[in-house]
């Protein structure tokens, strides 16, 4: 029997002793990290970031390379629509290439980030493709894995930002998603900083509630 659990589901395996017939049962779980679940993460990023996925586990951090297109902008700074629009415009000019049509395709993402040894090494790290079992592969198999990883990243990056599903990323889509990541990153760091500030639980809760109210009012109530 096989059951598929999407990201974000809690699951527990249990065999009723009455059905055990004195035998031994094994429950095996296999996790598929690639392709990334970029559409689900983008849609629920605000919730995920405030759960153990963001607070304790690296799940949100693992999406950064897709959400930011490897931008070095300070996304933990106070959210700025103008700054994120400016960064989206810079990325658009860098990636769009000779076409100049203000639309980023999968092939343009590949050309901008997945060619050349330096860029490939960076993307293998940032995209989370450095699996331990890679050490057991031959040189030819590693080359095949790297090429497949580049294609997977380019497609997933497109999927993350192509909100209207027309096969390309517009400047508005990119600016929207960069601002979204800016808000999520700043909010997450603000909550962490508040928790680190002191041991007075009541004061921590009051500060956290005030921060959340301001964040929701400013960034989550617009259409």
mmCIF file of C-alpha atoms in Angstrom:
data_model
loop_
_atom_site.group_PDB
_atom_site.id
_atom_site.type_symbol
_atom_site.label_atom_id
_atom_site.label_comp_id
_atom_site.label_asym_id
_atom_site.label_seq_id
_atom_site.Cartn_x
_atom_site.Cartn_y
_atom_site.Cartn_z
ATOM 1 C CA UNK A 1 0.000 0.000 0.000
ATOM 2 C CA UNK A 2 1.290 3.453 -0.867
ATOM 3 C CA UNK A 3 -0.001 6.783 0.438
ATOM 4 C CA UNK A 4 1.291 10.133 -0.811
ATOM 5 C CA UNK A 5 1.393 12.974 1.712
ATOM 6 C CA UNK A 6 1.778 16.453 0.212
ATOM 7 C CA UNK A 7 3.942 19.063 1.907
ATOM 8 C CA UNK A 8 2.370 20.511 5.038
ATOM 9 C CA UNK A 9 0.529 17.362 6.118
ATOM 10 C CA UNK A 10 1.180 15.726 9.488
ATOM 11 C CA UNK A 11 1.147 11.960 9.320
ATOM 12 C CA UNK A 12 1.735 9.053 11.671
ATOM 13 C CA UNK A 13 1.938 5.345 10.909
ATOM 14 C CA UNK A 14 0.070 2.975 13.202
ATOM 15 C CA UNK A 15 -0.590 -0.748 12.953
ATOM 16 C CA UNK A 16 -3.472 -1.915 15.121
ATOM 17 C CA UNK A 17 -2.217 -4.773 17.350
ATOM 18 C CA UNK A 18 -5.404 -6.682 16.561
ATOM 19 C CA UNK A 19 -4.330 -6.794 12.916
ATOM 20 C CA UNK A 20 -0.703 -7.546 13.616
ATOM 21 C CA UNK A 21 -1.064 -11.370 13.552
ATOM 22 C CA UNK A 22 2.237 -11.636 15.421
ATOM 23 C CA UNK A 23 4.097 -10.415 12.366
ATOM 24 C CA UNK A 24 6.462 -7.559 11.710
ATOM 25 C CA UNK A 25 5.462 -4.583 9.586
ATOM 26 C CA UNK A 26 7.724 -1.897 8.194
ATOM 27 C CA UNK A 27 6.602 1.589 7.268
ATOM 28 C CA UNK A 28 9.057 3.343 4.949
ATOM 29 C CA UNK A 29 8.879 7.040 4.121
ATOM 30 C CA UNK A 30 10.564 8.480 1.048
ATOM 31 C CA UNK A 31 10.965 12.229 0.674
ATOM 32 C CA UNK A 32 11.175 13.822 -2.767
ATOM 33 C CA UNK A 33 12.937 17.182 -2.557
ATOM 34 C CA UNK A 34 13.004 17.946 -6.286
ATOM 35 C CA UNK A 35 11.166 19.225 -8.139
ATOM 36 C CA UNK A 36 10.372 21.658 -5.333
ATOM 37 C CA UNK A 37 6.744 22.251 -4.393
ATOM 38 C CA UNK A 38 7.177 25.883 -5.398
ATOM 39 C CA UNK A 39 3.528 26.683 -6.079
ATOM 40 C CA UNK A 40 2.442 25.377 -2.690
ATOM 41 C CA UNK A 41 5.260 27.177 -0.901
ATOM 42 C CA UNK A 42 4.531 30.488 -2.614
ATOM 43 C CA UNK A 43 0.793 30.238 -1.908
ATOM 44 C CA UNK A 44 1.233 29.352 1.777
ATOM 45 C CA UNK A 45 4.599 30.968 2.501
ATOM 46 C CA UNK A 46 3.152 33.410 5.026
ATOM 47 C CA UNK A 47 1.762 30.520 7.080
ATOM 48 C CA UNK A 48 4.699 28.164 6.602
ATOM 49 C CA UNK A 49 7.193 30.788 7.735
ATOM 50 C CA UNK A 50 5.426 31.173 11.087
ATOM 51 C CA UNK A 51 5.308 27.408 11.694
ATOM 52 C CA UNK A 52 8.128 24.984 12.489
ATOM 53 C CA UNK A 53 8.842 24.944 8.726
ATOM 54 C CA UNK A 54 10.247 28.458 9.072
ATOM 55 C CA UNK A 55 11.110 28.728 12.757
ATOM 56 C CA UNK A 56 12.949 25.469 13.277
ATOM 57 C CA UNK A 57 13.451 23.692 9.983
ATOM 58 C CA UNK A 58 15.159 24.883 6.781
ATOM 59 C CA UNK A 59 12.079 24.473 4.567
ATOM 60 C CA UNK A 60 11.531 28.177 3.914
ATOM 61 C CA UNK A 61 15.263 28.836 3.535
ATOM 62 C CA UNK A 62 15.447 26.063 0.935
ATOM 63 C CA UNK A 63 13.060 28.014 -1.305
ATOM 64 C CA UNK A 64 15.117 31.221 -1.214
ATOM 65 C CA UNK A 65 17.038 30.534 -4.437
ATOM 66 C CA UNK A 66 13.757 30.218 -6.329
ATOM 67 C CA UNK A 67 11.942 33.109 -4.644
ATOM 68 C CA UNK A 68 14.813 35.592 -4.992
ATOM 69 C CA UNK A 69 16.457 34.338 -8.203
ATOM 70 C CA UNK A 70 19.714 34.432 -6.235
ATOM 71 C CA UNK A 71 19.374 38.168 -5.600
ATOM 72 C CA UNK A 72 21.681 39.580 -2.922
ATOM 73 C CA UNK A 73 19.171 42.210 -1.832
ATOM 74 C CA UNK A 74 18.543 42.525 1.910
ATOM 75 C CA UNK A 75 15.179 40.804 2.195
ATOM 76 C CA UNK A 76 15.209 40.991 5.997
ATOM 77 C CA UNK A 77 15.083 44.790 5.832
ATOM 78 C CA UNK A 78 11.772 46.545 6.453
ATOM 79 C CA UNK A 79 9.534 45.768 3.440
ATOM 80 C CA UNK A 80 9.751 48.310 0.663
ATOM 81 C CA UNK A 81 7.613 48.120 -2.435
ATOM 82 C CA UNK A 82 9.852 50.619 -4.235
ATOM 83 C CA UNK A 83 13.072 48.772 -3.373
ATOM 84 C CA UNK A 84 11.669 45.430 -4.501
ATOM 85 C CA UNK A 85 10.382 46.952 -7.734
ATOM 86 C CA UNK A 86 13.843 48.387 -8.373
ATOM 87 C CA UNK A 87 15.447 44.999 -7.706
ATOM 88 C CA UNK A 88 12.904 43.267 -9.966
ATOM 89 C CA UNK A 89 13.780 45.708 -12.739
ATOM 90 C CA UNK A 90 17.497 44.987 -12.261
ATOM 91 C CA UNK A 91 16.913 41.235 -12.402
ATOM 92 C CA UNK A 92 14.686 41.619 -15.446
ATOM 93 C CA UNK A 93 17.400 43.488 -17.350
ATOM 94 C CA UNK A 94 20.005 40.930 -16.292
ATOM 95 C CA UNK A 95 17.955 37.847 -17.225
ATOM 96 C CA UNK A 96 15.811 39.018 -20.126
ATOM 97 C CA UNK A 97 18.806 39.211 -22.388
ATOM 98 C CA UNK A 98 18.660 40.242 -26.013
ATOM 99 C CA UNK A 99 14.910 39.819 -26.397
ATOM 100 C CA UNK A 100 14.146 42.864 -24.266
ATOM 101 C CA UNK A 101 10.453 41.966 -24.126
ATOM 102 C CA UNK A 102 10.208 42.264 -20.318
ATOM 103 C CA UNK A 103 9.251 38.601 -20.039
ATOM 104 C CA UNK A 104 11.520 35.943 -18.530
ATOM 105 C CA UNK A 105 11.238 32.437 -19.946
ATOM 106 C CA UNK A 106 12.572 29.122 -18.708
ATOM 107 C CA UNK A 107 15.340 29.198 -21.312
ATOM 108 C CA UNK A 108 16.384 32.693 -20.247
ATOM 109 C CA UNK A 109 16.559 31.561 -16.610
ATOM 110 C CA UNK A 110 18.726 28.648 -17.687
ATOM 111 C CA UNK A 111 21.012 30.901 -19.719
ATOM 112 C CA UNK A 112 21.374 33.435 -16.895
ATOM 113 C CA UNK A 113 21.988 31.045 -13.991
ATOM 114 C CA UNK A 114 22.764 27.532 -15.231
ATOM 115 C CA UNK A 115 25.742 27.954 -17.548
ATOM 116 C CA UNK A 116 29.419 28.075 -16.622
ATOM 117 C CA UNK A 117 31.152 26.149 -13.829
ATOM 118 C CA UNK A 118 30.994 28.947 -11.245
ATOM 119 C CA UNK A 119 27.273 29.547 -11.694
ATOM 120 C CA UNK A 120 26.508 25.833 -11.710
ATOM 121 C CA UNK A 121 28.414 25.243 -8.483
ATOM 122 C CA UNK A 122 26.583 28.125 -6.844
ATOM 123 C CA UNK A 123 23.218 26.812 -7.975
ATOM 124 C CA UNK A 124 23.956 23.235 -6.897
ATOM 125 C CA UNK A 125 24.498 24.622 -3.390
ATOM 126 C CA UNK A 126 21.705 27.202 -3.341
ATOM 127 C CA UNK A 127 19.175 24.850 -4.918
ATOM 128 C CA UNK A 128 19.859 22.066 -2.425
ATOM 129 C CA UNK A 129 21.139 19.527 -4.925
ATOM 130 C CA UNK A 130 24.187 18.404 -2.884
ATOM 131 C CA UNK A 131 22.863 15.056 -1.736
ATOM 132 C CA UNK A 132 25.202 12.789 0.299
ATOM 133 C CA UNK A 133 24.756 9.901 -2.125
ATOM 134 C CA UNK A 134 26.270 11.973 -4.942
ATOM 135 C CA UNK A 135 29.708 10.902 -3.699
ATOM 136 C CA UNK A 136 28.980 7.381 -4.895
ATOM 137 C CA UNK A 137 28.307 8.425 -8.490
ATOM 138 C CA UNK A 138 30.722 8.179 -11.365
ATOM 139 C CA UNK A 139 31.990 11.329 -13.104
ATOM 140 C CA UNK A 140 29.547 10.790 -15.968
ATOM 141 C CA UNK A 141 26.653 10.262 -13.564
ATOM 142 C CA UNK A 142 27.533 13.427 -11.656
ATOM 143 C CA UNK A 143 27.553 15.390 -14.892
ATOM 144 C CA UNK A 144 24.144 13.965 -15.766
ATOM 145 C CA UNK A 145 22.805 14.835 -12.302
ATOM 146 C CA UNK A 146 24.133 18.394 -12.578
ATOM 147 C CA UNK A 147 22.505 18.949 -15.954
ATOM 148 C CA UNK A 148 19.209 17.560 -14.714
ATOM 149 C CA UNK A 149 19.440 19.764 -11.614
ATOM 150 C CA UNK A 150 19.950 22.877 -13.735
ATOM 151 C CA UNK A 151 16.859 22.074 -15.780
ATOM 152 C CA UNK A 152 14.807 21.363 -12.660
ATOM 153 C CA UNK A 153 15.853 24.642 -11.033
ATOM 154 C CA UNK A 154 15.074 26.721 -14.115
ATOM 155 C CA UNK A 155 11.621 25.144 -14.452
ATOM 156 C CA UNK A 156 10.832 25.484 -10.743
ATOM 157 C CA UNK A 157 11.974 29.117 -10.684
ATOM 158 C CA UNK A 158 9.655 29.825 -13.592
ATOM 159 C CA UNK A 159 6.778 28.030 -11.862
ATOM 160 C CA UNK A 160 7.343 30.025 -8.674
ATOM 161 C CA UNK A 161 7.113 33.432 -10.336
ATOM 162 C CA UNK A 162 4.725 32.769 -13.243
ATOM 163 C CA UNK A 163 1.556 33.549 -11.307
ATOM 164 C CA UNK A 164 -0.789 33.778 -14.315
ATOM 165 C CA UNK A 165 0.628 30.593 -15.890
ATOM 166 C CA UNK A 166 1.302 32.099 -19.289
ATOM 167 C CA UNK A 167 4.754 30.531 -19.554
ATOM 168 C CA UNK A 168 6.814 33.611 -18.702
ATOM 169 C CA UNK A 169 7.563 35.935 -15.769
ATOM 170 C CA UNK A 170 6.492 39.538 -16.144
ATOM 171 C CA UNK A 171 8.059 42.487 -14.326
ATOM 172 C CA UNK A 172 4.907 42.888 -12.227
ATOM 173 C CA UNK A 173 4.958 39.222 -11.212
ATOM 174 C CA UNK A 174 8.620 39.384 -10.252
ATOM 175 C CA UNK A 175 8.184 42.605 -8.264
ATOM 176 C CA UNK A 176 5.152 41.139 -6.468
ATOM 177 C CA UNK A 177 7.000 37.974 -5.476
ATOM 178 C CA UNK A 178 10.124 39.787 -4.338
ATOM 179 C CA UNK A 179 7.998 42.024 -2.111
ATOM 180 C CA UNK A 180 6.213 38.931 -0.788
ATOM 181 C CA UNK A 181 9.552 37.340 0.104
ATOM 182 C CA UNK A 182 10.706 40.623 1.651
ATOM 183 C CA UNK A 183 7.634 40.708 3.904
ATOM 184 C CA UNK A 184 7.951 37.043 4.860
ATOM 185 C CA UNK A 185 11.693 37.315 5.613
ATOM 186 C CA UNK A 186 11.365 40.531 7.599
ATOM 187 C CA UNK A 187 8.397 39.192 9.566
ATOM 188 C CA UNK A 188 10.185 35.935 10.391
ATOM 189 C CA UNK A 189 13.337 37.723 11.558
ATOM 190 C CA UNK A 190 11.280 40.217 13.613
ATOM 191 C CA UNK A 191 9.587 37.373 15.512
ATOM 192 C CA UNK A 192 12.926 35.646 16.094
ATOM 193 C CA UNK A 193 14.534 38.878 17.287
ATOM 194 C CA UNK A 194 11.666 39.475 19.715
ATOM 195 C CA UNK A 195 12.078 35.967 21.115
ATOM 196 C CA UNK A 196 15.814 36.532 21.575
ATOM 197 C CA UNK A 197 15.371 39.909 23.251
ATOM 198 C CA UNK A 198 14.445 38.713 26.737
ATOM 199 C CA UNK A 199 12.903 36.101 29.003
ATOM 200 C CA UNK A 200 9.787 38.021 30.050
ATOM 201 C CA UNK A 201 7.108 35.878 28.425
ATOM 202 C CA UNK A 202 4.276 38.366 28.893
ATOM 203 C CA UNK A 203 6.272 41.204 27.334
ATOM 204 C CA UNK A 204 7.386 38.948 24.476
ATOM 205 C CA UNK A 205 3.802 37.984 23.702
ATOM 206 C CA UNK A 206 2.596 41.595 23.762
ATOM 207 C CA UNK A 207 5.383 42.697 21.438
ATOM 208 C CA UNK A 208 4.808 39.773 19.081
ATOM 209 C CA UNK A 209 1.057 40.456 18.936
ATOM 210 C CA UNK A 210 1.640 44.147 18.203
ATOM 211 C CA UNK A 211 4.144 43.268 15.460
ATOM 212 C CA UNK A 212 1.782 40.760 13.881
ATOM 213 C CA UNK A 213 -1.126 43.213 13.946
ATOM 214 C CA UNK A 214 0.982 45.875 12.228
ATOM 215 C CA UNK A 215 2.301 43.398 9.649
ATOM 216 C CA UNK A 216 -1.144 42.081 8.802
ATOM 217 C CA UNK A 217 -2.603 45.566 8.625
ATOM 218 C CA UNK A 218 0.107 46.889 6.328
ATOM 219 C CA UNK A 219 0.901 43.915 4.112
ATOM 220 C CA UNK A 220 -1.835 41.293 4.215
ATOM 221 C CA UNK A 221 -5.046 43.228 3.857
ATOM 222 C CA UNK A 222 -4.677 44.524 0.323
ATOM 223 C CA UNK A 223 -6.358 42.862 -2.639
#
